[in-house]
Amino acid sequence: MDQKRVELKRQFSAKRVILDGSIFSGLIGTLIVGSLSYNAEMWHGHYPRDIQEKAGPMSQRAKRQRRFFALPFVVIFFGMPLSSTLKLKRQNKGTLSFLTAFLHAYALFGFATFFDIPVLYSLLIVLWQPDFVVLAGTKGMASYHEYAFPLVGFLKGLGIALVPSLLIAFLTSSKRAKGLHEAL
């Protein structure tokens, strides 16, 4: 086995991914379900295209409300994987390779994306479909029951997750991360 594989095997922690990924997914899921129940229209752009068209444009009220929910979402979305990767670095006595940091952060984003899209979306919107997730004027539309839409969203999410994972790996594996590590 080459040196990078040995280092990765020694540094990576599936247990940390599962534990922190579960917490991450729970926090994100709570924000999503909470904001959906408050006003599903805030998620207008995350519904299938035909549902968006039938519902009409997002109201100014929903746009303002979306900004309110955006701050905690962004803080959790970036903060949780960053914090977890720094914990992993601490667990490895302050040493973490770029590859290990990247794979750890990417695994967390993948974990949360899997929970959010195929699990949460499929269970909440496709199967259960409580009234609070249905946009006004779209009740009974066939697109609410499609599994392809959340699958495509999951795959897009995995692609998008590459960027913050690379950034987190850069921040946590470089010498500049020392001050950040000590702050958390």
PDB file of C-alpha atoms in Angstrom:
ATOM      1  CA  MET A   1       0.000   0.000   0.000  1.00  0.00           C
ATOM      2  CA  ASP A   2       1.402   3.409  -0.876  1.00  0.00           C
ATOM      3  CA  GLN A   3       2.030   6.147   1.695  1.00  0.00           C
ATOM      4  CA  LYS A   4      -1.088   8.239   0.910  1.00  0.00           C
ATOM      5  CA  ARG A   5      -3.378   5.246   1.352  1.00  0.00           C
ATOM      6  CA  VAL A   6      -1.793   4.380   4.686  1.00  0.00           C
ATOM      7  CA  GLU A   7      -2.124   8.002   5.824  1.00  0.00           C
ATOM      8  CA  LEU A   8      -5.759   8.167   4.682  1.00  0.00           C
ATOM      9  CA  LYS A   9      -6.618   4.907   6.412  1.00  0.00           C
ATOM     10  CA  ARG A  10      -4.969   6.105   9.636  1.00  0.00           C
ATOM     11  CA  GLN A  11      -6.551   9.584   9.631  1.00  0.00           C
ATOM     12  CA  PHE A  12     -10.069   8.994   8.271  1.00  0.00           C
ATOM     13  CA  SER A  13     -12.875   8.235  10.734  1.00  0.00           C
ATOM     14  CA  ALA A  14     -16.096   6.674   9.451  1.00  0.00           C
ATOM     15  CA  LYS A  15     -17.436   6.952  13.005  1.00  0.00           C
ATOM     16  CA  ARG A  16     -16.981  10.750  12.940  1.00  0.00           C
ATOM     17  CA  VAL A  17     -18.680  10.946   9.518  1.00  0.00           C
ATOM     18  CA  ILE A  18     -21.663   8.937  10.773  1.00  0.00           C
ATOM     19  CA  LEU A  19     -21.972  10.825  14.070  1.00  0.00           C
ATOM     20  CA  ASP A  20     -21.421  14.333  12.717  1.00  0.00           C
ATOM     21  CA  GLY A  21     -23.268  13.508   9.486  1.00  0.00           C
ATOM     22  CA  SER A  22     -26.309  12.479  11.522  1.00  0.00           C
ATOM     23  CA  ILE A  23     -26.202  15.711  13.521  1.00  0.00           C
ATOM     24  CA  PHE A  24     -25.641  17.738  10.327  1.00  0.00           C
ATOM     25  CA  SER A  25     -28.558  16.010   8.583  1.00  0.00           C
ATOM     26  CA  GLY A  26     -30.800  16.476  11.606  1.00  0.00           C
ATOM     27  CA  LEU A  27     -30.064  20.193  11.819  1.00  0.00           C
ATOM     28  CA  ILE A  28     -30.507  20.783   8.088  1.00  0.00           C
ATOM     29  CA  GLY A  29     -33.633  18.596   8.038  1.00  0.00           C
ATOM     30  CA  THR A  30     -35.124  20.519  10.958  1.00  0.00           C
ATOM     31  CA  LEU A  31     -34.519  23.833   9.193  1.00  0.00           C
ATOM     32  CA  ILE A  32     -35.992  22.520   5.946  1.00  0.00           C
ATOM     33  CA  VAL A  33     -39.111  21.019   7.522  1.00  0.00           C
ATOM     34  CA  GLY A  34     -39.530  24.031   9.808  1.00  0.00           C
ATOM     35  CA  SER A  35     -39.309  26.498   6.948  1.00  0.00           C
ATOM     36  CA  LEU A  36     -41.582  24.343   4.759  1.00  0.00           C
ATOM     37  CA  SER A  37     -44.204  24.249   7.494  1.00  0.00           C
ATOM     38  CA  TYR A  38     -43.846  27.997   8.049  1.00  0.00           C
ATOM     39  CA  ASN A  39     -44.192  28.817   4.332  1.00  0.00           C
ATOM     40  CA  ALA A  40     -43.394  26.250   1.622  1.00  0.00           C
ATOM     41  CA  GLU A  41     -43.294  29.013  -0.961  1.00  0.00           C
ATOM     42  CA  MET A  42     -39.795  29.902   0.325  1.00  0.00           C
ATOM     43  CA  TRP A  43     -38.662  26.676  -1.380  1.00  0.00           C
ATOM     44  CA  HIS A  44     -40.430  27.563  -4.652  1.00  0.00           C
ATOM     45  CA  GLY A  45     -37.253  27.166  -6.726  1.00  0.00           C
ATOM     46  CA  HIS A  46     -36.672  23.664  -5.348  1.00  0.00           C
ATOM     47  CA  TYR A  47     -39.908  22.221  -6.707  1.00  0.00           C
ATOM     48  CA  PRO A  48     -40.228  20.597 -10.163  1.00  0.00           C
ATOM     49  CA  ARG A  49     -40.519  23.142 -12.988  1.00  0.00           C
ATOM     50  CA  ASP A  50     -44.203  22.441 -13.785  1.00  0.00           C
ATOM     51  CA  ILE A  51     -45.165  22.961 -10.133  1.00  0.00           C
ATOM     52  CA  GLN A  52     -43.226  26.244 -10.072  1.00  0.00           C
ATOM     53  CA  GLU A  53     -45.020  27.418 -13.220  1.00  0.00           C
ATOM     54  CA  LYS A  54     -48.474  26.460 -11.944  1.00  0.00           C
ATOM     55  CA  ALA A  55     -47.810  28.136  -8.561  1.00  0.00           C
ATOM     56  CA  GLY A  56     -46.682  31.332 -10.270  1.00  0.00           C
ATOM     57  CA  PRO A  57     -43.751  33.496  -9.183  1.00  0.00           C
ATOM     58  CA  MET A  58     -42.582  33.577  -5.587  1.00  0.00           C
ATOM     59  CA  SER A  59     -44.198  36.358  -3.568  1.00  0.00           C
ATOM     60  CA  GLN A  60     -42.182  39.206  -2.064  1.00  0.00           C
ATOM     61  CA  ARG A  61     -43.251  37.980   1.369  1.00  0.00           C
ATOM     62  CA  ALA A  62     -41.746  34.522   0.729  1.00  0.00           C
ATOM     63  CA  LYS A  63     -38.544  36.121  -0.578  1.00  0.00           C
ATOM     64  CA  ARG A  64     -38.189  38.130   2.651  1.00  0.00           C
ATOM     65  CA  GLN A  65     -38.906  35.060   4.773  1.00  0.00           C
ATOM     66  CA  ARG A  66     -36.368  33.030   2.807  1.00  0.00           C
ATOM     67  CA  ARG A  67     -33.651  35.526   3.730  1.00  0.00           C
ATOM     68  CA  PHE A  68     -34.496  35.034   7.415  1.00  0.00           C
ATOM     69  CA  PHE A  69     -34.036  31.251   7.132  1.00  0.00           C
ATOM     70  CA  ALA A  70     -30.957  31.569   4.896  1.00  0.00           C
ATOM     71  CA  LEU A  71     -28.561  32.712   7.636  1.00  0.00           C
ATOM     72  CA  PRO A  72     -28.924  29.710   9.976  1.00  0.00           C
ATOM     73  CA  PHE A  73     -28.980  27.407   6.948  1.00  0.00           C
ATOM     74  CA  VAL A  74     -25.694  28.789   5.571  1.00  0.00           C
ATOM     75  CA  VAL A  75     -24.051  28.777   9.024  1.00  0.00           C
ATOM     76  CA  ILE A  76     -24.986  25.120   9.559  1.00  0.00           C
ATOM     77  CA  PHE A  77     -24.271  24.135   5.945  1.00  0.00           C
ATOM     78  CA  PHE A  78     -20.679  25.381   6.081  1.00  0.00           C
ATOM     79  CA  GLY A  79     -20.026  25.429   9.820  1.00  0.00           C
ATOM     80  CA  MET A  80     -20.895  21.833  10.620  1.00  0.00           C
ATOM     81  CA  PRO A  81     -18.540  20.220   8.051  1.00  0.00           C
ATOM     82  CA  LEU A  82     -15.795  22.711   8.930  1.00  0.00           C
ATOM     83  CA  SER A  83     -16.172  22.025  12.650  1.00  0.00           C
ATOM     84  CA  SER A  84     -16.260  18.267  12.096  1.00  0.00           C
ATOM     85  CA  THR A  85     -13.137  18.358   9.929  1.00  0.00           C
ATOM     86  CA  LEU A  86     -11.332  20.384  12.594  1.00  0.00           C
ATOM     87  CA  LYS A  87     -12.413  17.815  15.201  1.00  0.00           C
ATOM     88  CA  LEU A  88     -10.966  15.112  12.963  1.00  0.00           C
ATOM     89  CA  LYS A  89      -7.727  17.088  12.741  1.00  0.00           C
ATOM     90  CA  ARG A  90      -7.644  17.394  16.546  1.00  0.00           C
ATOM     91  CA  GLN A  91      -8.336  13.656  16.795  1.00  0.00           C
ATOM     92  CA  ASN A  92      -5.255  13.146  14.590  1.00  0.00           C
ATOM     93  CA  LYS A  93      -3.044  15.278  16.863  1.00  0.00           C
ATOM     94  CA  GLY A  94      -3.172  18.354  14.628  1.00  0.00           C
ATOM     95  CA  THR A  95      -2.249  16.556  11.414  1.00  0.00           C
ATOM     96  CA  LEU A  96      -4.660  16.074   8.554  1.00  0.00           C
ATOM     97  CA  SER A  97      -3.781  15.560   4.918  1.00  0.00           C
ATOM     98  CA  PHE A  98      -5.588  17.528   2.234  1.00  0.00           C
ATOM     99  CA  LEU A  99      -7.023  14.302   0.808  1.00  0.00           C
ATOM    100  CA  THR A 100      -8.362  13.129   4.174  1.00  0.00           C
ATOM    101  CA  ALA A 101      -9.841  16.558   4.959  1.00  0.00           C
ATOM    102  CA  PHE A 102     -11.469  16.693   1.520  1.00  0.00           C
ATOM    103  CA  LEU A 103     -12.907  13.184   1.725  1.00  0.00           C
ATOM    104  CA  HIS A 104     -14.194  13.799   5.246  1.00  0.00           C
ATOM    105  CA  ALA A 105     -15.943  17.060   4.309  1.00  0.00           C
ATOM    106  CA  TYR A 106     -17.289  15.526   1.085  1.00  0.00           C
ATOM    107  CA  ALA A 107     -18.602  12.500   2.993  1.00  0.00           C
ATOM    108  CA  LEU A 108     -20.457  14.837   5.377  1.00  0.00           C
ATOM    109  CA  PHE A 109     -22.005  16.780   2.500  1.00  0.00           C
ATOM    110  CA  GLY A 110     -22.873  13.482   0.799  1.00  0.00           C
ATOM    111  CA  PHE A 111     -24.446  12.175   4.003  1.00  0.00           C
ATOM    112  CA  ALA A 112     -26.584  15.311   4.398  1.00  0.00           C
ATOM    113  CA  THR A 113     -27.457  15.399   0.685  1.00  0.00           C
ATOM    114  CA  PHE A 114     -28.548  11.777   0.811  1.00  0.00           C
ATOM    115  CA  PHE A 115     -30.689  12.474   3.863  1.00  0.00           C
ATOM    116  CA  ASP A 116     -32.156  15.674   2.427  1.00  0.00           C
ATOM    117  CA  ILE A 117     -33.017  14.651  -1.085  1.00  0.00           C
ATOM    118  CA  PRO A 118     -33.724  10.940  -1.463  1.00  0.00           C
ATOM    119  CA  VAL A 119     -34.876  10.422   2.136  1.00  0.00           C
ATOM    120  CA  LEU A 120     -36.499  13.654   3.364  1.00  0.00           C
ATOM    121  CA  TYR A 121     -37.853  14.775  -0.023  1.00  0.00           C
ATOM    122  CA  SER A 122     -39.089  11.314  -0.981  1.00  0.00           C
ATOM    123  CA  LEU A 123     -40.740  10.636   2.360  1.00  0.00           C
ATOM    124  CA  LEU A 124     -42.140  14.094   3.019  1.00  0.00           C
ATOM    125  CA  ILE A 125     -43.119  15.313  -0.433  1.00  0.00           C
ATOM    126  CA  VAL A 126     -43.498  12.208  -2.604  1.00  0.00           C
ATOM    127  CA  LEU A 127     -45.052   9.749  -0.128  1.00  0.00           C
ATOM    128  CA  TRP A 128     -46.583  11.565   2.847  1.00  0.00           C
ATOM    129  CA  GLN A 129     -47.270  14.951   1.206  1.00  0.00           C
ATOM    130  CA  PRO A 130     -48.834  16.914   4.085  1.00  0.00           C
ATOM    131  CA  ASP A 131     -50.713  20.051   3.048  1.00  0.00           C
ATOM    132  CA  PHE A 132     -47.920  22.336   4.266  1.00  0.00           C
ATOM    133  CA  VAL A 133     -45.533  21.144   1.508  1.00  0.00           C
ATOM    134  CA  VAL A 134     -48.012  21.716  -1.336  1.00  0.00           C
ATOM    135  CA  LEU A 135     -47.678  25.079  -3.060  1.00  0.00           C
ATOM    136  CA  ALA A 136     -50.922  27.023  -3.543  1.00  0.00           C
ATOM    137  CA  GLY A 137     -52.847  25.908  -6.625  1.00  0.00           C
ATOM    138  CA  THR A 138     -50.739  22.781  -7.237  1.00  0.00           C
ATOM    139  CA  LYS A 139     -52.512  20.127  -5.163  1.00  0.00           C
ATOM    140  CA  GLY A 140     -52.710  16.759  -6.916  1.00  0.00           C
ATOM    141  CA  MET A 141     -50.065  17.464  -9.576  1.00  0.00           C
ATOM    142  CA  ALA A 142     -48.279  14.344 -10.799  1.00  0.00           C
ATOM    143  CA  SER A 143     -44.821  15.882 -10.276  1.00  0.00           C
ATOM    144  CA  TYR A 144     -45.262  15.588  -6.521  1.00  0.00           C
ATOM    145  CA  HIS A 145     -45.053  11.814  -6.958  1.00  0.00           C
ATOM    146  CA  GLU A 146     -41.963  11.606  -9.194  1.00  0.00           C
ATOM    147  CA  TYR A 147     -38.811   9.994  -7.851  1.00  0.00           C
ATOM    148  CA  ALA A 148     -36.610  11.206 -10.712  1.00  0.00           C
ATOM    149  CA  PHE A 149     -36.654  14.809  -9.469  1.00  0.00           C
ATOM    150  CA  PRO A 150     -35.121  14.073  -6.035  1.00  0.00           C
ATOM    151  CA  LEU A 151     -32.614  11.686  -7.647  1.00  0.00           C
ATOM    152  CA  VAL A 152     -31.410  14.392 -10.043  1.00  0.00           C
ATOM    153  CA  GLY A 153     -31.268  16.811  -7.085  1.00  0.00           C
ATOM    154  CA  PHE A 154     -29.156  14.315  -5.138  1.00  0.00           C
ATOM    155  CA  LEU A 155     -26.684  13.972  -8.022  1.00  0.00           C
ATOM    156  CA  LYS A 156     -26.487  17.760  -8.454  1.00  0.00           C
ATOM    157  CA  GLY A 157     -25.925  18.095  -4.702  1.00  0.00           C
ATOM    158  CA  LEU A 158     -22.982  15.702  -4.883  1.00  0.00           C
ATOM    159  CA  GLY A 159     -21.464  17.800  -7.671  1.00  0.00           C
ATOM    160  CA  ILE A 160     -21.999  21.067  -5.822  1.00  0.00           C
ATOM    161  CA  ALA A 161     -20.500  19.568  -2.632  1.00  0.00           C
ATOM    162  CA  LEU A 162     -17.106  19.334  -4.332  1.00  0.00           C
ATOM    163  CA  VAL A 163     -16.526  23.095  -4.016  1.00  0.00           C
ATOM    164  CA  PRO A 164     -17.095  23.589  -0.252  1.00  0.00           C
ATOM    165  CA  SER A 165     -15.299  20.285   0.420  1.00  0.00           C
ATOM    166  CA  LEU A 166     -12.216  21.551  -1.414  1.00  0.00           C
ATOM    167  CA  LEU A 167     -12.376  24.850   0.478  1.00  0.00           C
ATOM    168  CA  ILE A 168     -12.712  23.094   3.839  1.00  0.00           C
ATOM    169  CA  ALA A 169      -9.820  20.777   2.959  1.00  0.00           C
ATOM    170  CA  PHE A 170      -7.682  23.783   2.065  1.00  0.00           C
ATOM    171  CA  LEU A 171      -8.544  25.567   5.318  1.00  0.00           C
ATOM    172  CA  THR A 172      -8.116  22.581   7.620  1.00  0.00           C
ATOM    173  CA  SER A 173      -5.070  20.898   6.137  1.00  0.00           C
ATOM    174  CA  SER A 174      -2.883  23.976   5.699  1.00  0.00           C
ATOM    175  CA  LYS A 175      -0.737  25.608   8.378  1.00  0.00           C
ATOM    176  CA  ARG A 176      -3.121  28.601   8.345  1.00  0.00           C
ATOM    177  CA  ALA A 177      -5.763  26.359   9.911  1.00  0.00           C
ATOM    178  CA  LYS A 178      -3.868  26.300  13.218  1.00  0.00           C
ATOM    179  CA  GLY A 179      -5.557  29.470  14.519  1.00  0.00           C
ATOM    180  CA  LEU A 180      -8.945  28.320  13.230  1.00  0.00           C
ATOM    181  CA  HIS A 181      -8.446  24.932  14.879  1.00  0.00           C
ATOM    182  CA  GLU A 182      -7.617  26.536  18.223  1.00  0.00           C
ATOM    183  CA  ALA A 183     -10.616  28.888  18.013  1.00  0.00           C
ATOM    184  CA  LEU A 184     -13.019  25.963  17.781  1.00  0.00           C
TER     185      LEU A 184
END
